[in-house]
Amino acid sequence: MPLIVMCGYPCSGKTQKAEELKVCFERNTDRKVHIVGDGALGVEKNTVYADSQKEKNVRASLKAEVERKLNKDDIVILDSLNYIKGYRYELFCLIKHAQTPHCLVYCLTSDEVSSTWNTNREAAEQYTQEIFDALVLRFEAPDSRNRWDSPLFTILKDDTLPYEGISDALFKRKAPPPNQSTQSQPLSSASFLYELDKITQDVLLAIFNAQKTSVPGDLIPVPGATEKISFLHIYMSTFYLKLTF
């Protein structure tokens, strides 16, 4: 069912808001709520975010876990930085393929506030200042004008969680229509080649028979087609082929 994508600086309150959302949905609906995040993967943040390849692998694992949990009944909350707009676009393509709504919850804080919250954590849970500063510098803020960042709910540190608005965005909106790139293409019929060969033979037979009685300018019916073709075109094409070979 719907996907909620959390977004924000490190230590901006994303996990707290994700837990609040989980409680609200479980209290007001009969749906299961799954939180997918770095913690469930046992990510050592300072190691991962210092290595671009490791970070890429973590993002891929999070995306795969979201894809596994998306279904017609449950709510999935992705609790991670989600600071790269290209990654948020990949998630948007994922929900289009699953044909389910989504929304983005942006926990907006200043880097000073987030840095203070980071230093107030237990030492094992803190980002190093170097990693923290690098993530803040790389952060690509969401923009509601982008379809993959919309609908967007921006929450300041003292704001009340807009549960009703988020609920409406998930349950009173239609899922974005799938496009060709997110839909599985139907397999060809097992008899496709046979049918193609039969139609081709019928068309050729009709043309060969018409050549016996038609003159340039006549219109010849083609099996399976609503329009007729000019015998002049066939005559000139045959003449050209004879000259060529």
Short mmCIF file of C-alpha atoms in Angstrom, two decimals:
data_model
loop_
_atom_site.label_atom_id
_atom_site.label_comp_id
_atom_site.label_asym_id
_atom_site.label_seq_id
_atom_site.Cartn_x
_atom_site.Cartn_y
_atom_site.Cartn_z
CA MET A 1 0.00 0.00 0.00
CA PRO A 2 1.26 3.59 0.48
CA LEU A 3 4.86 4.60 1.02
CA ILE A 4 5.97 7.41 3.33
CA VAL A 5 9.48 8.67 2.61
CA MET A 6 11.18 10.47 5.50
CA CYS A 7 13.78 13.08 4.58
CA GLY A 8 16.06 15.49 6.40
CA TYR A 9 19.47 16.25 7.83
CA PRO A 10 21.15 13.73 10.10
CA CYS A 11 19.60 14.01 13.60
CA SER A 12 16.64 16.08 12.42
CA GLY A 13 13.92 14.03 14.16
CA LYS A 14 13.03 11.66 11.31
CA THR A 15 12.97 8.48 13.39
CA GLN A 16 10.85 10.09 16.10
CA LYS A 17 8.30 11.32 13.54
CA ALA A 18 8.31 7.93 11.81
CA GLU A 19 7.48 6.22 15.12
CA GLU A 20 4.72 8.78 15.79
CA LEU A 21 3.25 8.09 12.36
CA LYS A 22 3.36 4.35 13.00
CA VAL A 23 1.45 4.77 16.25
CA CYS A 24 -1.14 7.06 14.65
CA PHE A 25 -1.84 4.74 11.73
CA GLU A 26 -2.02 1.66 13.92
CA ARG A 27 -4.40 3.45 16.27
CA ASN A 28 -6.69 4.84 13.56
CA THR A 29 -6.58 2.09 10.92
CA ASP A 30 -6.43 -1.68 10.84
CA ARG A 31 -3.36 -1.67 8.59
CA LYS A 32 0.06 -2.99 9.46
CA VAL A 33 2.84 -0.39 9.44
CA HIS A 34 6.42 -1.33 8.54
CA ILE A 35 9.36 0.96 9.24
CA VAL A 36 12.35 0.34 7.00
CA GLY A 37 15.55 2.11 7.96
CA ASP A 38 19.26 2.09 8.58
CA GLY A 39 18.80 0.69 12.06
CA ALA A 40 17.11 -2.49 10.84
CA LEU A 41 20.08 -3.15 8.55
CA GLY A 42 22.60 -2.69 11.35
CA VAL A 43 24.29 0.14 9.47
CA GLU A 44 27.42 1.62 11.06
CA LYS A 45 26.73 5.14 9.84
CA ASN A 46 30.20 6.64 10.11
CA THR A 47 31.69 3.75 8.15
CA VAL A 48 28.98 3.64 5.49
CA TYR A 49 28.68 7.37 4.82
CA ALA A 50 32.45 7.69 4.51
CA ASP A 51 32.48 5.23 1.59
CA SER A 52 30.38 6.03 -1.50
CA GLN A 53 30.18 2.39 -2.62
CA LYS A 54 29.05 1.17 0.79
CA GLU A 55 26.49 3.95 0.94
CA LYS A 56 25.21 3.01 -2.51
CA ASN A 57 24.85 -0.61 -1.39
CA VAL A 58 22.86 0.46 1.68
CA ARG A 59 20.51 2.56 -0.45
CA ALA A 60 19.99 -0.43 -2.75
CA SER A 61 19.24 -2.67 0.24
CA LEU A 62 16.74 -0.19 1.65
CA LYS A 63 15.01 0.13 -1.70
CA ALA A 64 14.83 -3.65 -2.08
CA GLU A 65 13.34 -4.00 1.42
CA VAL A 66 10.73 -1.34 0.63
CA GLU A 67 9.85 -3.15 -2.59
CA ARG A 68 9.43 -6.44 -0.71
CA LYS A 69 7.08 -4.91 1.85
CA LEU A 70 4.90 -2.89 -0.54
CA ASN A 71 1.53 -4.57 -0.95
CA LYS A 72 -2.14 -3.66 -1.22
CA ASP A 73 -2.76 -3.61 2.55
CA ASP A 74 0.24 -2.36 4.54
CA ILE A 75 1.87 1.04 5.05
CA VAL A 76 5.63 1.33 4.60
CA ILE A 77 7.71 4.13 6.13
CA LEU A 78 11.25 4.58 4.83
CA ASP A 79 13.22 6.13 7.69
CA SER A 80 16.57 7.21 6.26
CA LEU A 81 18.30 10.38 5.11
CA ASN A 82 16.94 10.07 1.54
CA TYR A 83 18.93 13.19 0.78
CA ILE A 84 19.65 12.49 -2.91
CA LYS A 85 16.89 13.61 -5.29
CA GLY A 86 17.88 10.95 -7.82
CA TYR A 87 17.25 8.28 -5.18
CA ARG A 88 13.88 9.81 -4.31
CA TYR A 89 13.03 9.64 -8.02
CA GLU A 90 13.91 5.92 -8.00
CA LEU A 91 11.48 5.45 -5.11
CA PHE A 92 8.84 7.35 -7.08
CA CYS A 93 9.31 4.97 -10.01
CA LEU A 94 8.95 2.10 -7.56
CA ILE A 95 5.57 3.26 -6.29
CA LYS A 96 4.42 3.93 -9.86
CA HIS A 97 5.24 0.34 -10.72
CA ALA A 98 3.40 -0.85 -7.59
CA GLN A 99 0.54 1.55 -8.41
CA THR A 100 0.29 2.92 -4.88
CA PRO A 101 0.33 6.51 -3.53
CA HIS A 102 3.21 8.00 -1.59
CA CYS A 103 4.21 11.19 0.18
CA LEU A 104 7.38 12.83 1.48
CA VAL A 105 7.80 14.00 5.08
CA TYR A 106 10.63 16.53 5.35
CA CYS A 107 11.94 17.17 8.87
CA LEU A 108 13.37 20.65 8.41
CA THR A 109 15.98 21.82 10.88
CA SER A 110 19.02 24.07 10.74
CA ASP A 111 22.41 22.41 10.68
CA GLU A 112 23.14 24.01 14.06
CA VAL A 113 20.10 22.39 15.69
CA SER A 114 20.82 19.01 14.13
CA SER A 115 24.46 19.25 15.18
CA THR A 116 23.39 19.93 18.77
CA TRP A 117 21.01 16.97 18.73
CA ASN A 118 23.82 14.83 17.34
CA THR A 119 26.20 15.73 20.19
CA ASN A 120 23.45 14.99 22.73
CA ARG A 121 23.23 11.38 21.56
CA GLU A 122 25.15 8.54 23.10
CA ALA A 123 28.66 8.34 21.67
CA ALA A 124 27.97 5.12 19.77
CA GLU A 125 24.97 6.74 18.03
CA GLN A 126 26.69 9.97 17.00
CA TYR A 127 27.91 11.00 13.58
CA THR A 128 31.45 12.24 13.56
CA GLN A 129 31.58 15.96 12.88
CA GLU A 130 33.34 15.31 9.57
CA ILE A 131 30.64 12.92 8.34
CA PHE A 132 27.87 15.16 9.67
CA ASP A 133 29.21 18.21 7.84
CA ALA A 134 29.68 16.23 4.62
CA LEU A 135 26.07 14.93 4.69
CA VAL A 136 24.69 18.42 5.32
CA LEU A 137 26.76 19.74 2.41
CA ARG A 138 25.53 16.98 0.07
CA PHE A 139 21.87 17.30 1.11
CA GLU A 140 19.46 18.01 -1.78
CA ALA A 141 16.34 19.57 -0.30
CA PRO A 142 12.99 18.29 -1.63
CA ASP A 143 10.92 20.53 -3.88
CA SER A 144 7.15 20.09 -4.11
CA ARG A 145 7.29 21.15 -7.78
CA ASN A 146 8.96 17.82 -8.51
CA ARG A 147 6.41 15.04 -8.85
CA TRP A 148 8.68 12.64 -6.97
CA ASP A 149 8.76 15.05 -3.98
CA SER A 150 5.01 15.63 -3.97
CA PRO A 151 2.90 15.69 -1.89
CA LEU A 152 5.42 17.21 0.47
CA PHE A 153 4.90 17.76 4.21
CA THR A 154 7.52 20.00 5.80
CA ILE A 155 7.73 19.69 9.59
CA LEU A 156 9.69 22.09 11.81
CA LYS A 157 11.09 20.89 15.13
CA ASP A 158 8.19 22.27 17.20
CA ASP A 159 5.41 21.43 14.74
CA THR A 160 2.60 18.98 15.45
CA LEU A 161 2.60 15.97 13.17
CA PRO A 162 0.05 16.65 10.34
CA TYR A 163 -1.46 13.16 10.57
CA GLU A 164 -4.77 14.02 8.86
CA GLY A 165 -3.06 15.61 5.87
CA ILE A 166 -0.67 12.71 5.48
CA SER A 167 -3.51 10.21 5.79
CA ASP A 168 -5.53 12.03 3.12
CA ALA A 169 -2.50 12.12 0.82
CA LEU A 170 -2.13 8.37 1.11
CA PHE A 171 -5.74 7.19 1.08
CA LYS A 172 -7.72 9.87 -0.79
CA ARG A 173 -5.41 10.23 -3.78
CA LYS A 174 -5.10 7.97 -6.76
CA ALA A 175 -1.79 6.29 -7.37
CA PRO A 176 0.29 7.89 -10.15
CA PRO A 177 -0.37 6.14 -13.45
CA PRO A 178 2.30 3.68 -14.50
CA ASN A 179 4.27 4.49 -17.63
CA GLN A 180 6.00 2.29 -20.16
CA SER A 181 9.28 2.26 -18.23
CA THR A 182 7.64 0.96 -15.03
CA GLN A 183 5.30 -1.63 -16.57
CA SER A 184 6.17 -5.18 -17.45
CA GLN A 185 5.66 -5.70 -21.13
CA PRO A 186 3.29 -8.55 -22.12
CA LEU A 187 4.90 -11.60 -23.60
CA SER A 188 4.22 -12.35 -27.28
CA SER A 189 1.74 -15.07 -28.07
CA ALA A 190 3.25 -18.50 -28.66
CA SER A 191 1.57 -18.55 -32.09
CA PHE A 192 2.83 -15.08 -33.06
CA LEU A 193 5.30 -16.26 -35.73
CA TYR A 194 2.74 -18.62 -37.22
CA GLU A 195 0.12 -15.87 -37.46
CA LEU A 196 2.65 -13.43 -38.92
CA ASP A 197 3.69 -15.93 -41.60
CA LYS A 198 0.05 -16.73 -42.46
CA ILE A 199 -0.89 -13.05 -42.85
CA THR A 200 2.20 -12.40 -44.98
CA GLN A 201 1.35 -15.31 -47.28
CA ASP A 202 -2.27 -14.10 -47.64
CA VAL A 203 -1.09 -10.59 -48.60
CA LEU A 204 1.44 -11.90 -51.14
CA LEU A 205 -1.13 -14.26 -52.66
CA ALA A 206 -3.61 -11.40 -53.08
CA ILE A 207 -0.96 -9.28 -54.81
CA PHE A 208 0.17 -12.11 -57.15
CA ASN A 209 -3.44 -12.84 -58.16
CA ALA A 210 -4.12 -9.15 -58.78
CA GLN A 211 -1.10 -8.89 -61.09
CA LYS A 212 -2.78 -11.31 -63.50
CA THR A 213 -5.79 -9.07 -64.17
CA SER A 214 -4.92 -5.56 -62.98
CA VAL A 215 -3.36 -2.66 -64.80
CA PRO A 216 -1.30 0.23 -63.33
CA GLY A 217 -3.66 2.54 -61.45
CA ASP A 218 -6.08 -0.10 -60.17
CA LEU A 219 -6.69 -0.33 -56.43
CA ILE A 220 -6.10 -3.75 -54.90
CA PRO A 221 -7.76 -4.93 -51.65
CA VAL A 222 -5.36 -6.30 -49.05
CA PRO A 223 -6.53 -9.01 -46.64
CA GLY A 224 -6.96 -7.62 -43.12
CA ALA A 225 -6.62 -3.97 -44.20
CA THR A 226 -9.31 -1.31 -44.63
CA GLU A 227 -7.41 0.65 -47.29
CA LYS A 228 -6.53 -0.54 -50.77
CA ILE A 229 -3.12 -0.17 -52.38
CA SER A 230 -2.41 1.13 -55.86
CA PHE A 231 -1.29 -1.45 -58.39
CA LEU A 232 0.92 1.30 -59.87
CA HIS A 233 3.11 1.23 -56.75
CA ILE A 234 3.45 -2.54 -56.96
CA TYR A 235 4.22 -2.37 -60.68
CA MET A 236 6.91 0.30 -60.25
CA SER A 237 8.45 -1.54 -57.27
CA THR A 238 8.64 -4.78 -59.28
CA PHE A 239 10.14 -2.92 -62.25
CA TYR A 240 12.77 -1.32 -60.02
CA LEU A 241 13.71 -4.66 -58.49
CA LYS A 242 14.15 -6.19 -61.95
CA LEU A 243 16.48 -3.34 -62.93
CA THR A 244 18.47 -3.74 -59.73
CA PHE A 245 19.00 -7.46 -59.97
#
